[in-house]
mmCIF file of C-alpha atoms and ligand atoms in Angstrom:
data_model
loop_
_atom_site.group_PDB
_atom_site.id
_atom_site.type_symbol
_atom_site.label_atom_id
_atom_site.label_comp_id
_atom_site.label_asym_id
_atom_site.label_seq_id
_atom_site.Cartn_x
_atom_site.Cartn_y
_atom_site.Cartn_z
ATOM 1 C CA MET A 18 -4.637 -11.604 17.515
ATOM 2 C CA LYS A 19 -6.809 -8.580 16.900
ATOM 3 C CA ILE A 20 -8.004 -7.739 13.413
ATOM 4 C CA PHE A 21 -8.842 -4.137 12.513
ATOM 5 C CA HIS A 22 -11.263 -3.302 9.750
ATOM 6 C CA SER A 23 -13.603 -0.456 8.882
ATOM 7 C CA PRO A 24 -16.742 -0.887 6.754
ATOM 8 C CA LYS A 25 -16.048 2.681 5.607
ATOM 9 C CA HIS A 26 -13.557 1.299 3.079
ATOM 10 C CA THR A 27 -16.561 1.041 0.715
ATOM 11 C CA LEU A 28 -16.618 4.860 0.517
ATOM 12 C CA HIS A 29 -13.620 4.472 -1.779
ATOM 13 C CA ASN A 30 -15.235 3.208 -4.953
ATOM 14 C CA PRO A 31 -13.687 4.517 -8.181
ATOM 15 C CA LYS A 32 -15.328 3.082 -11.289
ATOM 16 C CA TYR A 33 -12.351 2.886 -13.613
ATOM 17 C CA GLU A 34 -8.598 2.949 -13.941
ATOM 18 C CA VAL A 35 -6.835 3.847 -17.183
ATOM 19 C CA TYR A 36 -4.560 1.502 -19.070
ATOM 20 C CA GLU A 37 -1.891 2.243 -21.636
ATOM 21 C CA ALA A 38 -4.131 1.511 -24.617
ATOM 22 C CA ALA A 39 -6.239 4.563 -23.645
ATOM 23 C CA GLU A 40 -8.494 1.943 -22.161
ATOM 24 C CA LEU A 41 -10.830 2.335 -19.211
ATOM 25 C CA ILE A 42 -10.999 -0.890 -17.247
ATOM 26 C CA GLU A 43 -13.090 -1.609 -14.173
ATOM 27 C CA PHE A 44 -11.218 -0.520 -11.069
ATOM 28 C CA ARG A 45 -9.446 -3.628 -9.813
ATOM 29 C CA GLU A 46 -8.743 -2.482 -6.271
ATOM 30 C CA ASN A 47 -12.428 -2.831 -5.440
ATOM 31 C CA ALA A 48 -14.502 -3.425 -2.314
ATOM 32 C CA ALA A 49 -15.173 -7.059 -3.268
ATOM 33 C CA ARG A 50 -11.538 -7.794 -2.424
ATOM 34 C CA MET A 51 -12.286 -7.139 1.220
ATOM 35 C CA ASP A 52 -15.450 -9.280 1.168
ATOM 36 C CA SER A 53 -13.356 -12.177 -0.078
ATOM 37 C CA ILE A 54 -10.916 -11.785 2.816
ATOM 38 C CA LEU A 55 -13.561 -11.318 5.509
ATOM 39 C CA ALA A 56 -15.382 -14.454 4.309
ATOM 40 C CA ARG A 57 -12.210 -16.535 4.407
ATOM 41 C CA LEU A 58 -11.222 -15.275 7.872
ATOM 42 C CA GLU A 59 -14.612 -16.381 9.126
ATOM 43 C CA LEU A 60 -14.320 -19.767 7.420
ATOM 44 C CA GLU A 61 -10.930 -20.342 9.052
ATOM 45 C CA LYS A 62 -12.315 -19.307 12.471
ATOM 46 C CA TYR A 63 -10.358 -16.121 13.019
ATOM 47 C CA PRO A 64 -11.819 -13.708 15.583
ATOM 48 C CA LYS A 65 -14.363 -11.096 14.494
ATOM 49 C CA TYR A 66 -12.797 -7.782 13.522
ATOM 50 C CA SER A 67 -12.616 -4.685 15.730
ATOM 51 C CA LEU A 68 -13.307 -1.161 14.559
ATOM 52 C CA PRO A 69 -10.232 1.101 14.601
ATOM 53 C CA THR A 70 -9.491 3.869 17.091
ATOM 54 C CA GLN A 71 -9.513 7.382 15.605
ATOM 55 C CA TYR A 72 -6.028 8.921 15.584
ATOM 56 C CA ASP A 73 -4.900 12.515 15.329
ATOM 57 C CA ILE A 74 -3.821 13.580 11.835
ATOM 58 C CA SER A 75 -0.397 14.518 13.225
ATOM 59 C CA THR A 76 0.419 10.778 12.906
ATOM 60 C CA ILE A 77 -0.067 11.183 9.147
ATOM 61 C CA LEU A 78 1.615 14.577 8.804
ATOM 62 C CA GLU A 79 4.882 13.099 10.108
ATOM 63 C CA VAL A 80 4.916 10.988 6.935
ATOM 64 C CA HIS A 81 3.025 12.964 4.260
ATOM 65 C CA THR A 82 3.439 16.673 3.505
ATOM 66 C CA GLN A 83 0.803 19.156 4.607
ATOM 67 C CA GLU A 84 0.308 20.273 0.971
ATOM 68 C CA TYR A 85 -0.300 16.748 -0.268
ATOM 69 C CA PHE A 86 -2.622 15.891 2.616
ATOM 70 C CA GLN A 87 -4.567 19.094 2.032
ATOM 71 C CA PHE A 88 -4.880 18.245 -1.666
ATOM 72 C CA LEU A 89 -6.189 14.765 -0.902
ATOM 73 C CA SER A 90 -8.704 16.092 1.611
ATOM 74 C CA SER A 91 -10.294 18.516 -0.869
ATOM 75 C CA ALA A 92 -9.520 17.150 -4.363
ATOM 76 C CA TRP A 93 -12.884 15.540 -5.029
ATOM 77 C CA GLU A 94 -14.868 18.601 -3.861
ATOM 78 C CA GLU A 95 -12.679 20.932 -5.905
ATOM 79 C CA TRP A 96 -13.246 18.761 -8.947
ATOM 80 C CA GLU A 97 -16.985 18.653 -8.247
ATOM 81 C CA ASN A 98 -17.084 22.453 -7.874
ATOM 82 C CA TYR A 99 -15.308 22.844 -11.186
ATOM 83 C CA ARG A 100 -17.860 20.533 -12.810
ATOM 84 C CA ILE A 101 -20.806 22.460 -11.391
ATOM 85 C CA SER A 102 -19.396 25.793 -12.550
ATOM 86 C CA ASN A 103 -18.604 24.408 -16.003
ATOM 87 C CA PRO A 104 -21.170 25.151 -18.718
ATOM 88 C CA ASN A 105 -20.650 21.698 -20.297
ATOM 89 C CA ASN A 106 -22.749 20.006 -17.707
ATOM 90 C CA TYR A 107 -21.277 16.515 -17.571
ATOM 91 C CA PRO A 108 -22.227 14.119 -14.739
ATOM 92 C CA SER A 109 -20.413 13.816 -11.412
ATOM 93 C CA THR A 110 -17.335 11.578 -11.715
ATOM 94 C CA ASP A 111 -14.197 10.382 -10.013
ATOM 95 C CA TYR A 112 -11.180 12.653 -10.408
ATOM 96 C CA ILE A 113 -8.299 11.496 -12.607
ATOM 97 C CA PRO A 114 -5.876 14.198 -13.832
ATOM 98 C CA SER A 115 -4.727 14.264 -17.427
ATOM 99 C CA THR A 116 -1.816 16.698 -17.173
ATOM 100 C CA PHE A 117 1.248 15.750 -15.151
ATOM 101 C CA ALA A 118 3.936 17.968 -13.647
ATOM 102 C CA SER A 119 7.644 17.241 -13.828
ATOM 103 C CA ASN A 120 9.603 19.761 -11.766
ATOM 104 C CA GLU A 121 7.024 22.505 -11.437
ATOM 105 C CA THR A 122 5.819 23.882 -8.121
ATOM 106 C CA VAL A 123 2.220 24.702 -7.259
ATOM 107 C CA SER A 124 3.010 28.109 -5.851
ATOM 108 C CA ARG A 125 1.958 30.211 -8.870
ATOM 109 C CA HIS A 126 -1.200 28.418 -9.947
ATOM 110 C CA SER A 127 -3.226 26.073 -7.853
ATOM 111 C CA THR A 128 -6.404 24.935 -9.522
ATOM 112 C CA ILE A 129 -7.400 21.307 -9.086
ATOM 113 C CA PHE A 130 -5.612 20.690 -12.403
ATOM 114 C CA HIS A 131 -2.283 22.063 -11.169
ATOM 115 C CA LYS A 132 -2.527 20.172 -7.916
ATOM 116 C CA GLY A 133 -3.636 16.923 -9.558
ATOM 117 C CA GLY A 134 -0.690 17.129 -11.918
ATOM 118 C CA MET A 135 1.657 17.650 -8.964
ATOM 119 C CA PHE A 136 0.415 15.053 -6.530
ATOM 120 C CA VAL A 137 -0.981 12.199 -8.624
ATOM 121 C CA LYS A 138 1.680 9.970 -10.160
ATOM 122 C CA ASP A 139 -0.342 7.819 -12.541
ATOM 123 C CA LEU A 140 -3.773 6.890 -13.859
ATOM 124 C CA THR A 141 -4.457 4.151 -11.309
ATOM 125 C CA ALA A 142 -5.222 6.436 -8.351
ATOM 126 C CA PRO A 143 -8.630 7.901 -9.133
ATOM 127 C CA ILE A 144 -10.205 9.984 -6.374
ATOM 128 C CA SER A 145 -13.861 9.221 -5.658
ATOM 129 C CA GLN A 146 -16.125 11.197 -3.338
ATOM 130 C CA GLY A 147 -15.262 9.066 -0.314
ATOM 131 C CA THR A 148 -11.629 8.257 -1.087
ATOM 132 C CA PHE A 149 -10.201 10.562 1.564
ATOM 133 C CA ALA A 150 -12.559 9.334 4.305
ATOM 134 C CA ALA A 151 -11.759 5.704 3.461
ATOM 135 C CA ALA A 152 -8.009 6.386 3.331
ATOM 136 C CA LEU A 153 -8.151 7.935 6.824
ATOM 137 C CA GLU A 154 -9.934 4.847 8.158
ATOM 138 C CA SER A 155 -7.379 2.622 6.466
ATOM 139 C CA VAL A 156 -4.644 4.495 8.377
ATOM 140 C CA ASN A 157 -6.651 4.248 11.614
ATOM 141 C CA CYS A 158 -6.731 0.445 11.203
ATOM 142 C CA ALA A 159 -2.942 0.353 10.720
ATOM 143 C CA LEU A 160 -2.292 2.551 13.780
ATOM 144 C CA SER A 161 -4.726 0.511 15.895
ATOM 145 C CA ALA A 162 -2.765 -2.606 14.963
ATOM 146 C CA ALA A 163 0.509 -0.855 15.810
ATOM 147 C CA ASP A 164 -0.844 0.033 19.248
ATOM 148 C CA GLU A 165 -1.618 -3.650 19.889
ATOM 149 C CA ILE A 166 2.050 -4.448 19.304
ATOM 150 C CA LEU A 167 3.163 -1.596 21.577
ATOM 151 C CA GLY A 168 0.835 -3.093 24.179
ATOM 152 C CA GLY A 169 2.763 -6.368 24.060
ATOM 153 C CA GLU A 170 0.866 -8.463 21.493
ATOM 154 C CA THR A 171 2.884 -10.539 19.037
ATOM 155 C CA PHE A 172 0.644 -10.030 16.011
ATOM 156 C CA ALA A 173 -2.034 -7.595 14.885
ATOM 157 C CA LEU A 174 -3.722 -7.405 11.498
ATOM 158 C CA SER A 175 -4.860 -4.276 9.696
ATOM 159 C CA LEU A 176 -7.311 -4.951 6.879
ATOM 160 C CA SER A 177 -6.429 -1.652 5.283
ATOM 161 C CA ARG A 178 -8.223 -0.562 2.143
ATOM 162 C CA PRO A 179 -7.241 1.431 0.146
ATOM 163 C CA PRO A 180 -3.700 0.011 0.268
ATOM 164 C CA GLY A 181 -0.754 2.324 0.890
ATOM 165 C CA HIS A 182 2.711 1.317 -0.253
ATOM 166 C CA HIS A 183 2.755 3.349 -3.518
ATOM 167 C CA ALA A 184 1.875 6.562 -1.655
ATOM 168 C CA GLY A 185 4.932 8.733 -0.974
ATOM 169 C CA LYS A 186 5.528 11.875 1.071
ATOM 170 C CA ALA A 187 3.702 13.942 -1.530
ATOM 171 C CA PHE A 188 2.123 11.613 -4.067
ATOM 172 C CA CYS A 189 -0.558 9.031 -4.622
ATOM 173 C CA GLY A 190 -0.439 6.317 -7.275
ATOM 174 C CA GLY A 191 -1.011 2.616 -7.882
ATOM 175 C CA TYR A 192 -4.290 2.419 -5.886
ATOM 176 C CA CYS A 193 -2.603 4.082 -2.859
ATOM 177 C CA TYR A 194 -3.280 7.461 -1.183
ATOM 178 C CA LEU A 195 -1.976 7.381 2.400
ATOM 179 C CA ASN A 196 0.857 4.999 3.267
ATOM 180 C CA ASN A 197 -0.679 2.860 6.028
ATOM 181 C CA ALA A 198 2.432 0.753 6.614
ATOM 182 C CA ALA A 199 4.784 3.745 6.652
ATOM 183 C CA ILE A 200 2.548 5.622 9.085
ATOM 184 C CA ALA A 201 2.455 2.557 11.380
ATOM 185 C CA ALA A 202 6.236 2.080 11.113
ATOM 186 C CA ASN A 203 6.863 5.757 11.868
ATOM 187 C CA TYR A 204 4.553 5.486 14.884
ATOM 188 C CA LEU A 205 6.376 2.397 16.200
ATOM 189 C CA SER A 206 9.771 3.989 15.527
ATOM 190 C CA LYS A 207 9.219 6.398 18.412
ATOM 191 C CA SER A 208 9.641 3.400 20.740
ATOM 192 C CA ALA A 209 12.331 1.279 19.066
ATOM 193 C CA LYS A 210 14.037 0.194 15.832
ATOM 194 C CA VAL A 211 11.590 -0.986 13.171
ATOM 195 C CA ALA A 212 12.003 -3.110 10.056
ATOM 196 C CA LEU A 213 9.431 -2.848 7.275
ATOM 197 C CA LEU A 214 9.214 -5.848 4.944
ATOM 198 C CA ASP A 215 7.126 -5.584 1.781
ATOM 199 C CA VAL A 216 6.175 -8.783 -0.043
ATOM 200 C CA ASP A 217 3.600 -7.206 -2.366
ATOM 201 C CA TYR A 218 4.441 -8.003 -6.014
ATOM 202 C CA HIS A 219 5.109 -4.314 -6.777
ATOM 203 C CA ALA A 220 8.044 -2.256 -5.507
ATOM 204 C CA PHE A 221 7.147 -0.045 -2.517
ATOM 205 C CA ASN A 222 8.065 3.265 -4.134
ATOM 206 C CA GLY A 223 6.031 5.293 -1.623
ATOM 207 C CA THR A 224 7.501 3.594 1.437
ATOM 208 C CA GLN A 225 11.012 3.928 0.021
ATOM 209 C CA ASP A 226 10.453 7.637 -0.626
ATOM 210 C CA ILE A 227 9.296 8.184 2.968
ATOM 211 C CA PHE A 228 12.185 6.454 4.749
ATOM 212 C CA TYR A 229 14.994 6.929 2.224
ATOM 213 C CA GLU A 230 17.012 9.280 4.417
ATOM 214 C CA ARG A 231 16.311 7.564 7.735
ATOM 215 C CA ASN A 232 18.291 4.924 9.606
ATOM 216 C CA ASP A 233 15.749 4.096 12.315
ATOM 217 C CA VAL A 234 13.414 2.218 9.969
ATOM 218 C CA PHE A 235 15.037 -0.441 7.759
ATOM 219 C CA THR A 236 12.937 -0.852 4.601
ATOM 220 C CA VAL A 237 13.079 -4.033 2.503
ATOM 221 C CA SER A 238 11.034 -4.904 -0.597
ATOM 222 C CA LEU A 239 10.894 -7.969 -2.866
ATOM 223 C CA HIS A 240 9.189 -7.313 -6.180
ATOM 224 C CA GLY A 241 8.942 -7.714 -9.917
ATOM 225 C CA ASP A 242 11.982 -5.973 -11.408
ATOM 226 C CA PRO A 243 11.168 -2.342 -12.328
ATOM 227 C CA HIS A 244 13.148 -2.868 -15.548
ATOM 228 C CA PHE A 245 9.870 -4.403 -16.760
ATOM 229 C CA GLU A 246 7.308 -3.754 -14.040
ATOM 230 C CA TYR A 247 5.346 -0.915 -12.419
ATOM 231 C CA PRO A 248 6.323 1.439 -10.748
ATOM 232 C CA TYR A 249 9.218 1.487 -13.307
ATOM 233 C CA PHE A 250 11.104 4.415 -11.715
ATOM 234 C CA SER A 251 11.865 2.891 -8.326
ATOM 235 C CA GLY A 252 12.752 -0.504 -6.874
ATOM 236 C CA TYR A 253 16.246 -1.017 -8.320
ATOM 237 C CA ALA A 254 18.830 -2.916 -6.270
ATOM 238 C CA GLU A 255 21.242 0.037 -6.336
ATOM 239 C CA GLU A 256 18.754 2.226 -4.428
ATOM 240 C CA THR A 257 20.109 1.706 -0.915
ATOM 241 C CA GLY A 258 19.243 4.967 0.879
ATOM 242 C CA ASP A 259 20.743 8.438 1.165
ATOM 243 C CA GLY A 260 22.624 10.390 3.832
ATOM 244 C CA VAL A 261 22.282 8.736 7.236
ATOM 245 C CA GLY A 262 19.788 6.407 5.512
ATOM 246 C CA GLU A 263 22.515 4.928 3.280
ATOM 247 C CA GLY A 264 22.376 1.146 3.693
ATOM 248 C CA PHE A 265 18.898 1.188 5.250
ATOM 249 C CA ASN A 266 16.831 0.481 2.122
ATOM 250 C CA LEU A 267 17.051 -2.913 0.444
ATOM 251 C CA ASN A 268 15.422 -3.702 -2.894
ATOM 252 C CA VAL A 269 15.312 -7.296 -4.088
ATOM 253 C CA PRO A 270 13.935 -7.272 -7.660
ATOM 254 C CA TYR A 271 13.117 -10.591 -9.288
ATOM 255 C CA ARG A 272 12.540 -11.897 -12.795
ATOM 256 C CA LYS A 273 9.295 -12.337 -14.690
ATOM 257 C CA GLY A 274 7.735 -15.668 -13.833
ATOM 258 C CA THR A 275 9.534 -16.104 -10.493
ATOM 259 C CA THR A 276 8.584 -19.456 -8.914
ATOM 260 C CA ASP A 277 8.235 -20.578 -5.292
ATOM 261 C CA LEU A 278 11.791 -21.864 -4.825
ATOM 262 C CA GLU A 279 13.417 -18.800 -6.367
ATOM 263 C CA TYR A 280 11.207 -16.584 -4.252
ATOM 264 C CA PHE A 281 12.155 -18.379 -1.017
ATOM 265 C CA MET A 282 15.818 -17.752 -1.812
ATOM 266 C CA HIS A 283 15.195 -14.008 -2.324
ATOM 267 C CA LEU A 284 13.080 -13.874 0.827
ATOM 268 C CA GLN A 285 15.762 -15.581 2.918
ATOM 269 C CA LYS A 286 18.236 -12.907 1.829
ATOM 270 C CA ALA A 287 15.777 -10.191 2.910
ATOM 271 C CA LEU A 288 15.123 -11.921 6.250
ATOM 272 C CA ASP A 289 18.859 -12.268 6.955
ATOM 273 C CA ALA A 290 19.306 -8.539 6.342
ATOM 274 C CA ILE A 291 16.478 -7.807 8.775
ATOM 275 C CA THR A 292 18.076 -10.057 11.398
ATOM 276 C CA ASP A 293 21.379 -8.180 10.984
ATOM 277 C CA PHE A 294 19.554 -4.896 11.642
ATOM 278 C CA SER A 295 18.141 -6.358 14.911
ATOM 279 C CA PRO A 296 14.844 -4.454 15.026
ATOM 280 C CA LYS A 297 12.369 -4.666 17.888
ATOM 281 C CA TYR A 298 9.290 -4.532 15.638
ATOM 282 C CA LEU A 299 8.306 -5.637 12.161
ATOM 283 C CA VAL A 300 5.756 -4.040 9.863
ATOM 284 C CA LEU A 301 4.737 -6.385 7.047
ATOM 285 C CA SER A 302 3.259 -4.944 3.871
ATOM 286 C CA ALA A 303 1.336 -8.071 2.973
ATOM 287 C CA GLY A 304 0.320 -8.167 -0.675
ATOM 288 C CA VAL A 305 -0.542 -11.437 -2.350
ATOM 289 C CA ASP A 306 -0.416 -10.250 -5.969
ATOM 290 C CA THR A 307 2.617 -12.559 -6.227
ATOM 291 C CA HIS A 308 0.110 -15.406 -6.722
ATOM 292 C CA GLU A 309 0.249 -17.253 -10.047
ATOM 293 C CA GLY A 310 -3.352 -16.257 -10.819
ATOM 294 C CA ASP A 311 -2.980 -12.521 -10.280
ATOM 295 C CA PRO A 312 -3.975 -10.291 -13.216
ATOM 296 C CA ASN A 313 -1.598 -7.520 -12.048
ATOM 297 C CA GLY A 314 1.506 -9.679 -11.586
ATOM 298 C CA THR A 315 3.862 -12.032 -13.404
ATOM 299 C CA ALA A 316 5.141 -14.045 -10.437
ATOM 300 C CA LYS A 317 4.131 -17.692 -10.178
ATOM 301 C CA ILE A 318 3.791 -18.213 -6.442
ATOM 302 C CA SER A 319 1.453 -21.062 -5.488
ATOM 303 C CA TYR A 320 -0.979 -21.106 -2.570
ATOM 304 C CA SER A 321 1.374 -23.335 -0.565
ATOM 305 C CA GLY A 322 4.184 -20.940 -1.500
ATOM 306 C CA LEU A 323 2.256 -18.095 0.123
ATOM 307 C CA VAL A 324 1.795 -20.168 3.293
ATOM 308 C CA LYS A 325 5.522 -20.879 3.308
ATOM 309 C CA ILE A 326 6.299 -17.149 2.931
ATOM 310 C CA GLY A 327 4.308 -16.576 6.121
ATOM 311 C CA GLU A 328 6.167 -19.416 7.869
ATOM 312 C CA MET A 329 9.542 -18.029 6.845
ATOM 313 C CA ILE A 330 8.692 -14.542 8.158
ATOM 314 C CA LYS A 331 7.554 -16.134 11.428
ATOM 315 C CA GLN A 332 11.151 -17.294 11.929
ATOM 316 C CA LEU A 333 12.174 -13.691 12.586
ATOM 317 C CA HIS A 334 10.323 -14.028 15.913
ATOM 318 C CA LEU A 335 9.390 -10.347 15.853
ATOM 319 C CA PRO A 336 6.234 -8.637 17.075
ATOM 320 C CA THR A 337 4.579 -7.890 13.747
ATOM 321 C CA VAL A 338 1.961 -5.484 12.408
ATOM 322 C CA ILE A 339 0.478 -7.070 9.285
ATOM 323 C CA ILE A 340 -0.957 -4.647 6.757
ATOM 324 C CA PHE A 341 -2.961 -5.702 3.732
ATOM 325 C CA GLU A 342 -1.712 -4.281 0.417
ATOM 326 C CA GLY A 343 -2.316 -5.752 -3.074
ATOM 327 C CA GLY A 344 -3.891 -8.935 -4.440
ATOM 328 C CA TYR A 345 -6.351 -8.966 -7.333
ATOM 329 C CA ALA A 346 -7.031 -12.613 -8.164
ATOM 330 C CA ILE A 347 -10.445 -12.037 -6.699
ATOM 331 C CA ASP A 348 -11.656 -15.656 -6.654
ATOM 332 C CA ASP A 349 -8.598 -16.819 -4.702
ATOM 333 C CA LEU A 350 -7.805 -13.629 -2.817
ATOM 334 C CA GLY A 351 -9.298 -14.545 0.555
ATOM 335 C CA LYS A 352 -7.721 -17.982 0.512
ATOM 336 C CA ASN A 353 -4.357 -16.612 -0.600
ATOM 337 C CA PHE A 354 -4.175 -13.785 1.907
ATOM 338 C CA VAL A 355 -5.376 -15.871 4.829
ATOM 339 C CA GLY A 356 -2.929 -18.574 3.715
ATOM 340 C CA LEU A 357 0.038 -16.243 4.075
ATOM 341 C CA LEU A 358 -1.434 -14.933 7.317
ATOM 342 C CA GLY A 359 -1.873 -18.438 8.748
ATOM 343 C CA GLY A 360 1.719 -19.379 7.909
ATOM 344 C CA LEU A 361 2.807 -16.384 9.966
ATOM 345 C CA VAL A 362 0.463 -16.307 12.940
ATOM 346 C CA ARG A 363 -0.722 -19.923 13.395
HETATM 347 N N1 Q9C B 411 -0.720 -1.422 -17.233
HETATM 348 C C1 Q9C B 411 -0.843 -2.427 -5.470
HETATM 349 O O1 Q9C B 411 -0.686 -3.627 -5.620
HETATM 350 N N2 Q9C B 411 -0.664 -1.136 -12.580
HETATM 351 N N3 Q9C B 411 -0.870 -1.585 -6.506
HETATM 352 C C2 Q9C B 411 -0.324 -0.264 -13.652
HETATM 353 C C3 Q9C B 411 -0.911 -0.590 -16.073
HETATM 354 C C4 Q9C B 411 -0.699 -0.498 -11.294
HETATM 355 C C5 Q9C B 411 -0.711 -2.070 -7.847
HETATM 356 C C6 Q9C B 411 -0.080 -1.077 -14.924
HETATM 357 C C7 Q9C B 411 -0.649 -1.551 -10.230
HETATM 358 C C8 Q9C B 411 -0.695 -0.970 -8.831
HETATM 359 C C9 Q9C B 411 -1.066 -1.859 -4.106
HETATM 360 ZN ZN1 ZN B 412 0.967 -4.804 -5.696
#
């Protein structure tokens, strides 16, 4: 199995995210997460990673809008230019908007403030100087892994960072800017039917947005119920798709404190639905923020539970692109992620 990784992920290095109590906390989706995973892969004797191939941006523009992509590519520089031209000479910073649009369009006014309000969904997607460059590399890793599967391999791993599943057609949010898994699934869908399974603790609002009106990619997510959990406005069981996509999105929300055995039951339901769809390929959005020690989750999945999740997914017997998403219990992250991975690929 090939593993794709780019050291350029470190270019994405926001300092802070903002919490409800008007509180700045250290950015949790940090570069140390990747160090933890790379160290554990080495310890468990996985092969050394490969650098990704560089793909044309048309692979991204089939999933994200031109306007959003353009915004992401220039947001930090526009913010920096505003700072430089501003008489109150504050120091260079990450960009986090503070005014949010509802139904407005950008057509009349398009300063960085208008665009930020349009395209950024929340206060956990700060844009640092190198965010765009890192996000492109993260996509390149996902597409490189997808090409392995098209070439006949059974598994390929993309160590994507930043993660992607909260990024929609025209928005970033929740640590995500470009939707790595969706871009890989769209790429594979040119060859055959694809299922996308998301086991990250949070609902895949970006992925759902991207495929909601499509029937060639079956999207399935298990997650903390949005009645109490981020992203709050998406991830409900009654969201099943629209138009020809009706019946091709499955949300399986679960309760606060969900344990291993309950989780396995939910997962089996998701796997049965995937089997019924009879896809040729699987894209797995592999987050391990379901772990009992995760500061961003409420689920109570044990390490052995994560291994078992991998083993259960293996029973689909599908060629699978594995894409890293969330997981913030930094001390256990490498062990947890590689545990799930090993259940699946070993
Ligand atoms: N109290 C991923 O796991 N948390 N993103 C907002 C603020 C945002 C998680 C809650 C969590 C985003 C890829
Ligand atoms: Zn998550």
